[in-house]
PDB file of C-alpha atoms in Angstrom:
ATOM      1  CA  UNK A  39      49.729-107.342 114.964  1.00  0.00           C
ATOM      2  CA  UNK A  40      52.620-107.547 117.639  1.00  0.00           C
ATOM      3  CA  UNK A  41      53.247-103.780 118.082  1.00  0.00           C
ATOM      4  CA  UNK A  42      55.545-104.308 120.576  1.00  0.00           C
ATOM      5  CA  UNK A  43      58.379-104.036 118.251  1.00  0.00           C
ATOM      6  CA  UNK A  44      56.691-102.113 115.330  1.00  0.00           C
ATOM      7  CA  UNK A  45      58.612 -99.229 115.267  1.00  0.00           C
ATOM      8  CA  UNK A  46      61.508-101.395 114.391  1.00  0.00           C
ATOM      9  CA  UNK A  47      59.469-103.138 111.599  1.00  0.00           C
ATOM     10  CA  UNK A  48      58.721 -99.844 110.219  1.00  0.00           C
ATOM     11  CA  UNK A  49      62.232 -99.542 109.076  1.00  0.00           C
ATOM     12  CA  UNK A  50      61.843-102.743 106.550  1.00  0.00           C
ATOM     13  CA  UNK A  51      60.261-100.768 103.854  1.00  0.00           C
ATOM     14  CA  UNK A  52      59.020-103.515 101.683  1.00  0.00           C
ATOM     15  CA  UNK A  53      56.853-105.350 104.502  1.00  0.00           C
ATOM     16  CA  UNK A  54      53.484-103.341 103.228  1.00  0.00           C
ATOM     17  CA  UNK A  55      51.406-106.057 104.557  1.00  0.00           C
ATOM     18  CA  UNK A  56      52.776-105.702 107.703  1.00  0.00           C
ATOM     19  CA  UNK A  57      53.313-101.746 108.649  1.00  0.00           C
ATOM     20  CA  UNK A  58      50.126-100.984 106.481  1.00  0.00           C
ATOM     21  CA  UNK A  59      47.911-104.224 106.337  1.00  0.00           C
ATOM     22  CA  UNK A  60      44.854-102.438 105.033  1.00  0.00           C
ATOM     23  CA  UNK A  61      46.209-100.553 102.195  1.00  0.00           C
ATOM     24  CA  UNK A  62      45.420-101.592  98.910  1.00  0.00           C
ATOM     25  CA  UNK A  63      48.591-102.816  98.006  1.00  0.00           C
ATOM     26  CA  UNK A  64      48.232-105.036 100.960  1.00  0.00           C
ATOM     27  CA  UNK A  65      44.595-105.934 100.146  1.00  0.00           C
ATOM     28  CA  UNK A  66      46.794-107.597  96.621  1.00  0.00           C
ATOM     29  CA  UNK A  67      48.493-109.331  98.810  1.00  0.00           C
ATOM     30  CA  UNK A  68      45.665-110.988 100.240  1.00  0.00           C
ATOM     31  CA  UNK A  69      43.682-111.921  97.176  1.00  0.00           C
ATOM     32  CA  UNK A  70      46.717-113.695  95.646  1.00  0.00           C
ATOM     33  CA  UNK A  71      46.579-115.408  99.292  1.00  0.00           C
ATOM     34  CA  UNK A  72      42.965-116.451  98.649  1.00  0.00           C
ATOM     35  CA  UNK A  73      43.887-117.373  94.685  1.00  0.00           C
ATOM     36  CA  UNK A  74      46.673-119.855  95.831  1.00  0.00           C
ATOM     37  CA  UNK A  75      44.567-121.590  98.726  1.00  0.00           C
ATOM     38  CA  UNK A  76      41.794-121.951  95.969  1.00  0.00           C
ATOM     39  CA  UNK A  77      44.162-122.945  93.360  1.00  0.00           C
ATOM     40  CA  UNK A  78      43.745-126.762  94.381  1.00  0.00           C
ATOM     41  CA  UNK A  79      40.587-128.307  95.612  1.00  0.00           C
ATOM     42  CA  UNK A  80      41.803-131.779  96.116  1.00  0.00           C
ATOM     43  CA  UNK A  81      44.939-130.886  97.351  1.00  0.00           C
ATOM     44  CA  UNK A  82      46.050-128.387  99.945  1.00  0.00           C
ATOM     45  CA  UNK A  83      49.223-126.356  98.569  1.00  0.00           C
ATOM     46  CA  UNK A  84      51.407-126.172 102.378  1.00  0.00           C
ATOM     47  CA  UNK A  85      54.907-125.657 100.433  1.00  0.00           C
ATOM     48  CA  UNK A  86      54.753-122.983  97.629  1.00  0.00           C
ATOM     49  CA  UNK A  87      58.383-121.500  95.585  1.00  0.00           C
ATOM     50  CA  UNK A  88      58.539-118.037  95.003  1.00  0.00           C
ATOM     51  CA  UNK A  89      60.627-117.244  91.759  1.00  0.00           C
ATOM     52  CA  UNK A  90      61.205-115.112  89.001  1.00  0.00           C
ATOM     53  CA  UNK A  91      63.381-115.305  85.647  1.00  0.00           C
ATOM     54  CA  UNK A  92      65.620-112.598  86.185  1.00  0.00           C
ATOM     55  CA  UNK A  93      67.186-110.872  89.572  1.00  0.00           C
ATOM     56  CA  UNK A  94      65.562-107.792  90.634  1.00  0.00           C
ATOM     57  CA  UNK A  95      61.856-108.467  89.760  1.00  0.00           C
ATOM     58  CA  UNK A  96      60.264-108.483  93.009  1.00  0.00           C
ATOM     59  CA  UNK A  97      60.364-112.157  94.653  1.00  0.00           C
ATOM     60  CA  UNK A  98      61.933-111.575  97.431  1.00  0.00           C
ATOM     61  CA  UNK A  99      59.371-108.868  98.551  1.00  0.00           C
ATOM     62  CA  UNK A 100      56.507-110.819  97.269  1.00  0.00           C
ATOM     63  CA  UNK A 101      57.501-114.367  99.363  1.00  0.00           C
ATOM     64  CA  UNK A 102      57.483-111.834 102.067  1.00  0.00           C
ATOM     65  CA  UNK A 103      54.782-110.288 101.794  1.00  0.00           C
ATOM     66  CA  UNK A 104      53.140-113.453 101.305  1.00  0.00           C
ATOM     67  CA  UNK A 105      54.486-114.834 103.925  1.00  0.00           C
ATOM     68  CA  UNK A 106      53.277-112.260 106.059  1.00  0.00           C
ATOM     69  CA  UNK A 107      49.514-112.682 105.285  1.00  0.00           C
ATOM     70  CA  UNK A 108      49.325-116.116 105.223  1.00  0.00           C
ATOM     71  CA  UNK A 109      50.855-115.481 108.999  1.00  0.00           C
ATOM     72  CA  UNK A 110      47.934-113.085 109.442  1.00  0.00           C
ATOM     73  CA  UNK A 111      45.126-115.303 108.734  1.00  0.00           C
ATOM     74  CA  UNK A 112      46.499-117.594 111.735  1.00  0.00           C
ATOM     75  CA  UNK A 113      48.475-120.148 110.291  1.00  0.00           C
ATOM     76  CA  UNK A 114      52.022-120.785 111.386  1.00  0.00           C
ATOM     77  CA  UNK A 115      54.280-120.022 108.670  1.00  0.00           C
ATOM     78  CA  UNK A 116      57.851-120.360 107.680  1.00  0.00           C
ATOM     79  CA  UNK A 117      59.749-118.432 105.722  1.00  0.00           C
ATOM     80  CA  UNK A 118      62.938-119.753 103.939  1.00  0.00           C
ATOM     81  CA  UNK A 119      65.487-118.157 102.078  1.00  0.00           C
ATOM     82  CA  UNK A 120      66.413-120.825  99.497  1.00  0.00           C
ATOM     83  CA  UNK A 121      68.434-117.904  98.024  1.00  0.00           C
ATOM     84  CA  UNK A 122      71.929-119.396  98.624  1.00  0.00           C
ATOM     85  CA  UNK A 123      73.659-117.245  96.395  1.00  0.00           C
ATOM     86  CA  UNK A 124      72.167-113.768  96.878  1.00  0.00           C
ATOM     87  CA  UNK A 125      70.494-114.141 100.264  1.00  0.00           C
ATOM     88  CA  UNK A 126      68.058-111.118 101.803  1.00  0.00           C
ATOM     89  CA  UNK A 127      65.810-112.069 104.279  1.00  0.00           C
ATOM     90  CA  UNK A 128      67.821-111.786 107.214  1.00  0.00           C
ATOM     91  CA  UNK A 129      67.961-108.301 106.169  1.00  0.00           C
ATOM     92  CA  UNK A 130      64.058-107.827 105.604  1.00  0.00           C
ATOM     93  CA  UNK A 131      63.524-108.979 108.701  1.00  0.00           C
ATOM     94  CA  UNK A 132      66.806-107.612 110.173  1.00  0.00           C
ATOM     95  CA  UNK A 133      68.284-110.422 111.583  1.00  0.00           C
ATOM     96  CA  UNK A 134      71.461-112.755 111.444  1.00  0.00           C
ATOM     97  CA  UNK A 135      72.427-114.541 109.176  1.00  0.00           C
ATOM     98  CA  UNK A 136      74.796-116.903 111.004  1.00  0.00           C
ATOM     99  CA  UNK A 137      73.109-120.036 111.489  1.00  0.00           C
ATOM    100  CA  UNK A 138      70.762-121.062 108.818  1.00  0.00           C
ATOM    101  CA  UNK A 139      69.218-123.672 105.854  1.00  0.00           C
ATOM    102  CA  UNK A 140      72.803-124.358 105.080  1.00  0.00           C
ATOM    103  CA  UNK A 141      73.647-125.362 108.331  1.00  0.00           C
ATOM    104  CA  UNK A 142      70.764-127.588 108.765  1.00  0.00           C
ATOM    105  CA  UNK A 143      71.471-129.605 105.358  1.00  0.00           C
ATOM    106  CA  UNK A 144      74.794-130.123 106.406  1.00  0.00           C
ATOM    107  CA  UNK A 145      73.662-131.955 109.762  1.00  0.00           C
ATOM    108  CA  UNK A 146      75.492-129.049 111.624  1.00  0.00           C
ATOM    109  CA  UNK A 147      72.334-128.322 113.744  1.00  0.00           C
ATOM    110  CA  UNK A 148      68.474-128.932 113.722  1.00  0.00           C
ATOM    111  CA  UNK A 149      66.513-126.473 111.970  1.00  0.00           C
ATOM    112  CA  UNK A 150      64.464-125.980 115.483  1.00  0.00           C
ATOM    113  CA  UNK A 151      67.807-124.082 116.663  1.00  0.00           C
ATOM    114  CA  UNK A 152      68.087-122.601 113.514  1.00  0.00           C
ATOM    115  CA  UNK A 153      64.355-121.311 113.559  1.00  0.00           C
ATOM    116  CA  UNK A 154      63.844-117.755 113.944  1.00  0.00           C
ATOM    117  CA  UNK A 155      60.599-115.937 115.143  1.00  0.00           C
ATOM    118  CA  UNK A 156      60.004-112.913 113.868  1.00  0.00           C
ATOM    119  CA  UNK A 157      58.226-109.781 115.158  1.00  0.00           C
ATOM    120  CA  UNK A 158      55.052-110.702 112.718  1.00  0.00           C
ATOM    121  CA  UNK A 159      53.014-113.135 114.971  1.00  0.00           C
ATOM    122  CA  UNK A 160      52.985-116.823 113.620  1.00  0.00           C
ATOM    123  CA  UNK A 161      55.696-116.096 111.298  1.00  0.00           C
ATOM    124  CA  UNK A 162      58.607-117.644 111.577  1.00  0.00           C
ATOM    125  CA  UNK A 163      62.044-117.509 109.441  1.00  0.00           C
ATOM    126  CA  UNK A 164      65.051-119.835 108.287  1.00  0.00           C
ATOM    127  CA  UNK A 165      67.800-117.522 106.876  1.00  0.00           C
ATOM    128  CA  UNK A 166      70.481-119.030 104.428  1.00  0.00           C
ATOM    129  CA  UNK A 167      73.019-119.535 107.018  1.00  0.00           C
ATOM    130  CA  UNK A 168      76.655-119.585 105.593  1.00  0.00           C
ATOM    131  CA  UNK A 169      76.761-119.178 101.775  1.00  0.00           C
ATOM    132  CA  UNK A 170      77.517-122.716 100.329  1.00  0.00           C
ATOM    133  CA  UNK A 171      79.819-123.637  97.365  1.00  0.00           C
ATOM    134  CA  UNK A 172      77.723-125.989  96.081  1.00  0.00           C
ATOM    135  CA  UNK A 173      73.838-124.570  96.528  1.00  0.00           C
ATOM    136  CA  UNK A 174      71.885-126.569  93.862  1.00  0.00           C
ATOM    137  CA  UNK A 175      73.178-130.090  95.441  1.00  0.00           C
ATOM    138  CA  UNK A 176      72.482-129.018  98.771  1.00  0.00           C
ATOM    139  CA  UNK A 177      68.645-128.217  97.783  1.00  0.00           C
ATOM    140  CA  UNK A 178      68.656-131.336  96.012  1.00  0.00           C
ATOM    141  CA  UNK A 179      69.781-133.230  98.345  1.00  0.00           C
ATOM    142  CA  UNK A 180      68.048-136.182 100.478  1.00  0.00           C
ATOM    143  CA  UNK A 181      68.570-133.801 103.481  1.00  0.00           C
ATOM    144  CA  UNK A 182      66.170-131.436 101.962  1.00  0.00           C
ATOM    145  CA  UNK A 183      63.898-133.645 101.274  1.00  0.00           C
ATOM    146  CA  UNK A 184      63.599-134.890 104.741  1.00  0.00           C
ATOM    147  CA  UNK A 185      63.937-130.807 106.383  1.00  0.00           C
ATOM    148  CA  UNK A 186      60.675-130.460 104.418  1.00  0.00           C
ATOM    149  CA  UNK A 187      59.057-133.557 105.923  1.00  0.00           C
ATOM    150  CA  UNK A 188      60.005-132.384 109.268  1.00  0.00           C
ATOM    151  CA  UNK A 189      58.936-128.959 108.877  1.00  0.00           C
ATOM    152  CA  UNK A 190      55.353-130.153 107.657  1.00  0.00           C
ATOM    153  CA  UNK A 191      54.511-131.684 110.804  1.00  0.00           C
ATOM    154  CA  UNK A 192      55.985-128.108 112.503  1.00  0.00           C
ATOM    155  CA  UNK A 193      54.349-125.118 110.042  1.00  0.00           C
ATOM    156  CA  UNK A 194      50.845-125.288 107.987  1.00  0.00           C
ATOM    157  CA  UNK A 195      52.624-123.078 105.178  1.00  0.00           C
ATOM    158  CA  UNK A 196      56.330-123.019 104.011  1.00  0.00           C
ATOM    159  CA  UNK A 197      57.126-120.585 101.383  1.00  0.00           C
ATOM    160  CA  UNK A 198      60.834-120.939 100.027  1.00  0.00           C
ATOM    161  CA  UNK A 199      62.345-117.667  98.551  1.00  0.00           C
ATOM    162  CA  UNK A 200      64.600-118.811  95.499  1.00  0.00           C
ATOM    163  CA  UNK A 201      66.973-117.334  92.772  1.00  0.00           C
ATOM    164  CA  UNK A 202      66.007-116.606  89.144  1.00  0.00           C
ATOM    165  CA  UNK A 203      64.744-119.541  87.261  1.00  0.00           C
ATOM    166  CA  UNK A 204      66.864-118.166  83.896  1.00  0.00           C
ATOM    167  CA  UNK A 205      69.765-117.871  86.402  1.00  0.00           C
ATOM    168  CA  UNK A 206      70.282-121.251  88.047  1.00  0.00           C
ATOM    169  CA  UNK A 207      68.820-124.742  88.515  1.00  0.00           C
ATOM    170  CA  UNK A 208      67.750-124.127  92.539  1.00  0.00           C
ATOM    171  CA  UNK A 209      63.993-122.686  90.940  1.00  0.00           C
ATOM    172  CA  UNK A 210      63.733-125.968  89.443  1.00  0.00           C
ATOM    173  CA  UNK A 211      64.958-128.355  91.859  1.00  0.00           C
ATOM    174  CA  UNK A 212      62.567-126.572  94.652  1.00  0.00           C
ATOM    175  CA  UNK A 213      59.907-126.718  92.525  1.00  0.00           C
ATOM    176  CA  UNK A 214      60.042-130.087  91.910  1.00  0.00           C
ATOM    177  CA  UNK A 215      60.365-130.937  95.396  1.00  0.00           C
ATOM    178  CA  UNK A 216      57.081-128.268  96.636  1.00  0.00           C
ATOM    179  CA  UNK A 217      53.190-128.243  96.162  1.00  0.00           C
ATOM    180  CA  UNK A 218      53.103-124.992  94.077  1.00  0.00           C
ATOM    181  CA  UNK A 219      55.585-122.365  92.440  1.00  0.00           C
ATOM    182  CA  UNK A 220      54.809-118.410  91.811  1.00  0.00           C
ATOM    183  CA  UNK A 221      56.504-116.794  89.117  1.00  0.00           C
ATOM    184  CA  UNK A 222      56.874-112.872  89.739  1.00  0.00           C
ATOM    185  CA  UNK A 223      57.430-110.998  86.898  1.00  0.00           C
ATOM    186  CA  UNK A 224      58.189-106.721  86.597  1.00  0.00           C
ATOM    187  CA  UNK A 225      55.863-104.468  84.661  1.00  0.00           C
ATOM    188  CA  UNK A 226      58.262-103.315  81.981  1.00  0.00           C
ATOM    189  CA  UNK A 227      61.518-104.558  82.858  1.00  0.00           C
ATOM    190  CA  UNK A 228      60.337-108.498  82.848  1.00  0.00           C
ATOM    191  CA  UNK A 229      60.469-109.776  79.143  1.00  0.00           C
ATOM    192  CA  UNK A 230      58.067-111.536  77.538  1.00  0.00           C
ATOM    193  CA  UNK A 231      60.484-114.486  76.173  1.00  0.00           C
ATOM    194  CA  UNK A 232      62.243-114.527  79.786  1.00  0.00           C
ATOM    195  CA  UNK A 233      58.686-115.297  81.289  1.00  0.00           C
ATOM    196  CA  UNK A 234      58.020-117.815  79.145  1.00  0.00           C
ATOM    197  CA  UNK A 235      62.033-119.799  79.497  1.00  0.00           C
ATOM    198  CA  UNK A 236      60.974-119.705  83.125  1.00  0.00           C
ATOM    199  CA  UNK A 237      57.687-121.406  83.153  1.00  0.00           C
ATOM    200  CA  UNK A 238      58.658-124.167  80.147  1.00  0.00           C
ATOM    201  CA  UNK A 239      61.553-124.718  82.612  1.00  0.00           C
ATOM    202  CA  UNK A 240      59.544-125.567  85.633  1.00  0.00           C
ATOM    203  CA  UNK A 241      57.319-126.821  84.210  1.00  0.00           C
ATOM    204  CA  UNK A 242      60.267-129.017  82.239  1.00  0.00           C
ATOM    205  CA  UNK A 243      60.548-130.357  86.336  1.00  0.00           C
ATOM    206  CA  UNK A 244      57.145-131.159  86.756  1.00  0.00           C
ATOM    207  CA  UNK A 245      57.091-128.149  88.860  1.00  0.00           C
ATOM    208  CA  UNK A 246      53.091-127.060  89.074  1.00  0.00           C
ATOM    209  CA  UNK A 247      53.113-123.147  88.677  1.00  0.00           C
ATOM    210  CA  UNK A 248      50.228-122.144  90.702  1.00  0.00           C
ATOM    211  CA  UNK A 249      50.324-118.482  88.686  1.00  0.00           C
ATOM    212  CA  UNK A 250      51.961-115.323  87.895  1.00  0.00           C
ATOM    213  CA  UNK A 251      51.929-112.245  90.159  1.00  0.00           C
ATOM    214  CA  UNK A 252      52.791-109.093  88.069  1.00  0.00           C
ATOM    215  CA  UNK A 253      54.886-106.560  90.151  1.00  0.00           C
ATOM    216  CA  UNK A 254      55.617-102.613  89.657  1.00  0.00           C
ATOM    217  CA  UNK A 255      52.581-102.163  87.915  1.00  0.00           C
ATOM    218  CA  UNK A 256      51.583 -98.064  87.132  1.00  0.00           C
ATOM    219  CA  UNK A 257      48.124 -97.473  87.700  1.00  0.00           C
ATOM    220  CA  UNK A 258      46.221 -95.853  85.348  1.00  0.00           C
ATOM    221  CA  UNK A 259      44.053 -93.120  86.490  1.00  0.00           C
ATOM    222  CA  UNK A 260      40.991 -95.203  85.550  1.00  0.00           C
ATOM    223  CA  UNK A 261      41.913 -97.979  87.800  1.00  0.00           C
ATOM    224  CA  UNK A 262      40.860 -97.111  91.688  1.00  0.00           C
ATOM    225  CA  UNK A 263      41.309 -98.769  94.808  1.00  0.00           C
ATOM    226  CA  UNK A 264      38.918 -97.802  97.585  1.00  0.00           C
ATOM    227  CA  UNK A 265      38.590 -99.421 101.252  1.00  0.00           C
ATOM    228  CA  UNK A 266      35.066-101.266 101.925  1.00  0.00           C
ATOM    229  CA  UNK A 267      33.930-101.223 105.222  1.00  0.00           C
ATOM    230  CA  UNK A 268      35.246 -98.789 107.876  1.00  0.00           C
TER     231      UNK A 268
END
């Protein structure tokens, strides 16, 4: 961990994995880290959508989080905010958003200027830039497709933060476009129908849904966490 900076860090509340990376919500963190890299034997999963079907589930913090790990174990990652419309992760990882995703697609600059490294070693983070008028063709676009081919040869894991599935098409067109999509879904405020429009729609795309992480769930007083080792 780069403590250099951590007192600053400590101020983005929802990187656990980061301020606290042996608690147990962090440990969760991890094992959906080791779930994904297992989830395909033939073929690694380097580009992975985070999504969910309705706003205010959780996907944001979990493509952090995420992120965040996978940065741990020693792998350069990038972080994108695919979120055109509702963009956040400047502000998780308090920085400008200026210069970003939509600024590459648009051939106004490379996406090595528009690159930001964050204070979590190996992790590194391409805001939304200016919020577009027209999101879902920009992410469609040929431009995207070639950003991602240029980005594999630069990072060993991209994750791609994205709006609600139920919301918009940019899930879908992502998805389709990525090795693997994670739906996030909200103990008790996710609905069960909602769940399901989201996966028949990416999966509608061809998109392969690598699983579901279930967020905001109360712990029962029979359920226990407990450190092993020192």
């Amino acid at each position: 961990m780069n403590t250099k900076k951590h007192g600053t860090m400590a101020h983005s509340r929802t990187l656990v994995t980061h301020t606290s990376s042996r608690s147990p919500v962090s440990e969760q963190y991890k094992t959906i880290r080791t779930n994904i890299q297992f989830s395909s034997l033939d073929h690694q999963i380097r580009s992975i959508v985070v999504t969910s079907s309705g706003p205010a589930e959780g996907k944001s913090t979990t493509a952090a989080n995420l992120a965040v790990v996978f940065a741990q174990q020693g792998k350069s990652v990038l972080l994108i905010d695919g979120d055109m419309r509702k963009p956040t992760v400047h502000y998780t990882f308090q920085l400008t958003n200026l210069i970003g995703l939509t600024n590459v697609l648009s051939k106004q600059t490379d996406f090595k200027k528009a690159v930001k490294q964050t204070e979590v070693e190996n992790l590194s983070v391409l805001v939304t830039g200016p919020i577009p008028p027209n999101p879902a063709e920009l992410l469609g676009s040929q431009a995207m497709d070639k950003l991602l081919e240029d980005l594999y040869d630069a990072y060993e894991v991209i994750l791609i933060d994205t709006p609600p599935v139920l919301a918009v098409t940019d899930a879908q067109i992502l998805g389709n476009k990525c090795d693997g999509t994670i739906l996030v879904v909200n103990s008790g405020r996710t609905q069960v129908d909602a769940a399901l429009k989201a996966k028949d729609l990416l999966e509608t795309v061809n998109a392969k849904l690598l699983g579901v992480v279930l967020n905001q769930k109360k712990m029962s007083d029979s359920n226990y966490y407990y450190y092993y080792g020192e």
